[in-house]
Short mmCIF file of C-alpha atoms in Angstrom, two decimals:
data_model
loop_
_atom_site.label_atom_id
_atom_site.label_comp_id
_atom_site.label_asym_id
_atom_site.label_seq_id
_atom_site.Cartn_x
_atom_site.Cartn_y
_atom_site.Cartn_z
CA MET A 16 -2.24 -18.99 13.10
CA THR A 17 -5.08 -16.77 11.96
CA VAL A 18 -8.71 -17.24 10.96
CA GLY A 19 -8.97 -18.23 7.30
CA ILE A 20 -11.31 -16.62 4.77
CA VAL A 21 -13.05 -18.19 1.77
CA LEU A 22 -14.58 -16.02 -0.95
CA VAL A 23 -17.45 -17.82 -2.69
CA SER A 24 -18.46 -16.18 -5.95
CA HIS A 25 -20.18 -17.09 -9.19
CA SER A 26 -17.16 -15.66 -10.99
CA ALA A 27 -13.69 -17.16 -10.69
CA LYS A 28 -12.12 -13.87 -11.76
CA LEU A 29 -14.07 -11.91 -9.16
CA ALA A 30 -13.09 -14.27 -6.34
CA GLU A 31 -9.45 -14.35 -7.40
CA GLY A 32 -9.19 -10.60 -7.80
CA LEU A 33 -10.81 -9.92 -4.44
CA ALA A 34 -8.55 -12.46 -2.74
CA GLU A 35 -5.55 -10.66 -4.24
CA LEU A 36 -6.85 -7.30 -3.00
CA ALA A 37 -7.58 -8.52 0.53
CA ALA A 38 -4.20 -10.23 0.74
CA GLN A 39 -2.52 -6.85 0.27
CA MET A 40 -4.00 -5.81 3.61
CA ALA A 41 -3.60 -9.12 5.42
CA PRO A 42 -0.41 -10.88 4.26
CA ASP A 43 -0.53 -13.51 7.00
CA VAL A 44 -4.13 -14.58 6.47
CA ARG A 45 -5.16 -17.51 4.27
CA ILE A 46 -7.65 -16.01 1.83
CA VAL A 47 -8.87 -18.63 -0.62
CA PRO A 48 -11.04 -17.87 -3.67
CA ALA A 49 -13.75 -20.35 -4.64
CA GLY A 50 -15.43 -18.98 -7.74
CA GLY A 51 -16.91 -20.26 -10.95
CA LEU A 52 -17.54 -23.76 -12.23
CA PRO A 53 -14.78 -26.42 -12.52
CA ASP A 54 -12.28 -26.38 -15.39
CA GLY A 55 -13.25 -22.93 -16.58
CA GLY A 56 -16.86 -23.99 -16.98
CA GLY A 57 -18.18 -20.47 -16.58
CA ILE A 58 -20.39 -18.65 -14.11
CA GLY A 59 -21.66 -20.57 -11.11
CA THR A 60 -20.56 -22.11 -7.81
CA ASP A 61 -19.20 -25.58 -7.19
CA TYR A 62 -19.79 -27.45 -3.95
CA ASP A 63 -16.60 -29.53 -4.16
CA GLU A 64 -14.47 -26.45 -4.82
CA VAL A 65 -15.94 -24.61 -1.84
CA VAL A 66 -15.32 -27.61 0.43
CA ALA A 67 -11.71 -27.85 -0.76
CA ALA A 68 -11.21 -24.09 -0.37
CA THR A 69 -12.56 -24.20 3.18
CA GLN A 70 -10.18 -27.00 4.07
CA ARG A 71 -7.24 -25.10 2.57
CA ALA A 72 -8.14 -21.94 4.44
CA ASP A 73 -8.30 -23.63 7.84
CA SER A 74 -5.06 -23.29 9.78
CA GLY A 75 -6.70 -24.33 13.03
CA ASP A 76 -8.36 -21.08 14.13
CA GLY A 77 -11.53 -21.43 12.06
CA VAL A 78 -12.79 -20.17 8.71
CA VAL A 79 -15.19 -17.42 7.67
CA LEU A 80 -16.96 -17.82 4.32
CA LEU A 81 -18.34 -14.84 2.40
CA TYR A 82 -20.49 -15.09 -0.73
CA ASP A 83 -21.84 -12.89 -3.51
CA LEU A 84 -25.35 -14.08 -4.51
CA GLY A 85 -28.11 -16.27 -3.11
CA SER A 86 -27.13 -19.64 -4.56
CA ALA A 87 -23.54 -19.05 -3.47
CA GLN A 88 -24.85 -18.82 0.09
CA MET A 89 -26.55 -22.20 -0.27
CA THR A 90 -23.37 -23.77 -1.67
CA ALA A 91 -21.29 -22.31 1.16
CA GLU A 92 -23.70 -23.53 3.83
CA LEU A 93 -23.81 -27.05 2.36
CA ALA A 94 -20.01 -27.12 2.25
CA VAL A 95 -19.77 -26.14 5.92
CA GLU A 96 -22.34 -28.77 6.91
CA SER A 97 -20.23 -31.45 5.22
CA LEU A 98 -17.09 -30.69 7.21
CA ALA A 99 -15.92 -33.12 9.88
CA ASP A 100 -16.36 -30.25 12.35
CA PRO A 101 -18.98 -27.83 11.00
CA SER A 102 -18.42 -25.54 13.99
CA ALA A 103 -14.96 -24.73 12.61
CA ALA A 104 -16.44 -22.60 9.83
CA VAL A 105 -19.18 -19.99 9.57
CA VAL A 106 -21.00 -18.45 6.61
CA VAL A 107 -21.46 -14.71 7.06
CA ASP A 108 -24.02 -12.47 5.38
CA ALA A 109 -21.95 -9.44 4.38
CA PRO A 110 -21.18 -7.32 1.31
CA LEU A 111 -18.55 -9.37 -0.47
CA VAL A 112 -15.95 -6.70 -1.26
CA GLU A 113 -16.23 -4.55 1.87
CA GLY A 114 -16.76 -7.62 4.03
CA ALA A 115 -13.67 -9.34 2.67
CA VAL A 116 -11.54 -6.28 3.40
CA ALA A 117 -12.90 -5.87 6.92
CA ALA A 118 -12.61 -9.59 7.68
CA ALA A 119 -9.06 -9.79 6.36
CA VAL A 120 -7.88 -6.88 8.50
CA ALA A 121 -9.59 -8.30 11.58
CA ALA A 122 -8.03 -11.72 11.01
CA GLN A 123 -4.60 -10.17 10.46
CA GLY A 124 -5.00 -8.43 13.83
CA GLY A 125 -5.54 -11.78 15.56
CA ALA A 126 -9.32 -11.67 16.01
CA ASN A 127 -11.16 -14.96 16.53
CA ALA A 128 -13.65 -16.35 14.02
CA LYS A 129 -16.64 -14.74 15.73
CA ALA A 130 -15.00 -11.30 15.69
CA VAL A 131 -13.84 -11.71 12.08
CA GLY A 132 -17.39 -12.59 11.05
CA GLU A 133 -18.76 -9.59 12.95
CA ALA A 134 -16.22 -7.31 11.25
CA ALA A 135 -17.38 -8.56 7.85
CA ALA A 136 -21.06 -8.17 8.70
CA SER A 137 -20.57 -4.65 10.05
CA ALA A 138 -19.05 -3.63 6.72
CA GLY A 139 -22.60 -3.47 5.41
CA VAL A 140 -23.25 -0.46 7.63
CA ALA A 141 -22.21 2.95 6.33
CA PRO A 142 -19.00 4.12 8.07
CA ASP A 143 -19.64 6.49 10.94
CA LEU A 144 -18.05 9.79 10.02
CA ALA A 145 -18.84 12.07 12.92
CA ALA A 146 -18.52 15.81 12.87
CA ALA A 147 -15.27 16.65 14.60
CA GLU A 148 -15.64 18.36 17.95
CA PRO A 149 -13.15 20.87 19.28
CA SER A 150 -10.72 19.33 21.75
CA ALA A 151 -10.80 20.59 25.28
CA ALA A 152 -7.42 22.04 26.14
CA GLY A 153 -5.56 19.74 28.47
CA GLU A 154 -8.31 17.13 28.48
CA GLU A 155 -7.13 14.39 30.79
CA GLY A 156 -5.95 11.19 29.14
CA VAL A 157 -6.18 12.60 25.61
CA VAL A 158 -3.23 12.89 23.23
CA GLU A 159 -3.61 14.76 19.96
CA LYS A 160 -1.17 15.46 17.15
CA GLU A 161 -1.34 16.76 13.59
CA PHE A 162 0.42 15.17 10.62
CA THR A 163 0.77 15.83 6.90
CA LEU A 164 0.32 12.84 4.61
CA THR A 165 3.27 12.55 2.23
CA ASN A 166 2.65 9.15 0.66
CA ASP A 167 1.37 9.12 -2.92
CA VAL A 168 -2.21 8.04 -2.30
CA GLY A 169 -3.02 9.10 1.24
CA LEU A 170 -5.25 6.86 3.35
CA HIS A 171 -6.36 4.48 0.62
CA ALA A 172 -7.06 0.82 1.31
CA ARG A 173 -3.61 -0.56 2.15
CA PRO A 174 -2.37 2.34 4.33
CA ALA A 175 -5.73 2.37 6.14
CA ALA A 176 -5.35 -1.34 6.82
CA VAL A 177 -1.81 -0.80 8.08
CA VAL A 178 -3.10 1.81 10.55
CA VAL A 179 -5.90 -0.45 11.81
CA ARG A 180 -3.60 -3.46 12.23
CA SER A 181 -0.94 -1.40 13.99
CA LEU A 182 -3.37 0.16 16.47
CA ALA A 183 -4.94 -3.17 17.45
CA GLU A 184 -2.17 -3.80 19.98
CA PHE A 185 -2.78 -0.61 21.96
CA GLU A 186 -5.30 -0.04 24.73
CA ALA A 187 -6.62 3.22 23.39
CA GLU A 188 -9.51 4.74 21.49
CA VAL A 189 -8.10 6.45 18.41
CA SER A 190 -9.73 8.67 15.80
CA ILE A 191 -8.41 10.51 12.76
CA ARG A 192 -9.83 13.85 11.71
CA LEU A 193 -9.69 15.49 8.30
CA GLY A 194 -11.32 18.89 8.18
CA GLU A 195 -14.70 18.63 9.84
CA GLN A 196 -14.98 14.85 9.59
CA GLU A 197 -13.64 12.36 12.12
CA ALA A 198 -13.34 8.58 11.69
CA ASP A 199 -12.67 5.65 13.97
CA ALA A 200 -9.05 4.66 13.37
CA HIS A 201 -9.94 1.03 14.07
CA SER A 202 -12.11 0.80 10.92
CA VAL A 203 -10.55 0.49 7.47
CA LEU A 204 -13.75 1.54 5.73
CA ALA A 205 -14.22 4.58 7.96
CA LEU A 206 -10.65 5.74 7.34
CA MET A 207 -11.01 5.26 3.59
CA SER A 208 -14.25 7.25 3.67
CA LEU A 209 -12.35 10.32 4.88
CA GLY A 210 -10.81 10.55 1.41
CA ALA A 211 -7.48 11.76 2.84
CA ARG A 212 -4.94 12.39 0.07
CA GLN A 213 -1.30 13.28 -0.28
CA GLY A 214 -0.66 16.69 1.24
CA ASP A 215 -3.72 16.61 3.51
CA ARG A 216 -3.27 17.44 7.17
CA ILE A 217 -4.87 14.95 9.53
CA VAL A 218 -5.28 15.11 13.29
CA VAL A 219 -4.83 11.93 15.31
CA ARG A 220 -6.61 11.88 18.66
CA ALA A 221 -6.26 9.10 21.22
CA ARG A 222 -7.65 8.42 24.67
CA GLY A 223 -6.74 5.62 27.03
CA LEU A 224 -3.90 3.97 28.91
CA GLN A 225 -1.72 3.77 25.79
CA ALA A 226 -2.89 6.91 24.03
CA ALA A 227 0.61 8.35 23.70
CA GLU A 228 1.99 5.09 22.33
CA ALA A 229 -0.84 4.85 19.80
CA VAL A 230 -0.24 8.37 18.50
CA ALA A 231 3.50 7.69 18.34
CA LYS A 232 2.79 4.60 16.25
CA VAL A 233 0.72 6.60 13.78
CA ALA A 234 3.54 9.14 13.61
CA GLU A 235 5.93 6.34 12.74
CA LEU A 236 3.61 5.09 10.01
CA VAL A 237 3.14 8.52 8.48
CA GLU A 238 6.88 9.21 8.50
CA SER A 239 7.56 5.89 6.77
CA ASN A 240 4.79 6.52 4.18
CA PHE A 241 3.01 3.45 5.56
CA GLY A 242 5.76 1.24 4.16
CA GLU A 243 5.01 2.14 0.55
#
């Protein structure tokens, strides 16, 4: 089971499209759109639809609700309050698109509801792209390797999500460097912000008990074109 996600929007098309996008990065997560008024009634949010969506999204590990505009927040909060167990769901203040992506990847990685909500909320902060520092030769506990991206679109959304999900199982701090910029390999948004494209050479750097295994996993992903 994983934490479920509900996308509350004034637009049915927006909610449905975003749910489709997020599902590409988190195939095992229940991501349920709740947008628009009933029966194609246009722009707005519907309390009953949000309640039903929250119930459908709940597989037993909790539900995180994201929303687009102010009244959608009110509808989401009222829906949660009406649940038999309101503590099973939480409404998170986060940018809808970026938050949905971050929450979906976190849920796919097995994070609990609190961590999924925090991942969504943190998506509102600009990704930390640090200036890459030269590696100290033979630095203890550090594994570093360079790769060339051969997949068609580089580290776009889905490959970035694949990297983040795959590294969640390893006890290691991992970063990916492109040129003079370095990003946390545990953040989809940070990896996407690198703008790494086909043919670019990236450097993967890991530190920790499973640093070598983490780098080997990235090597496997690159060689398989991230499953594309």
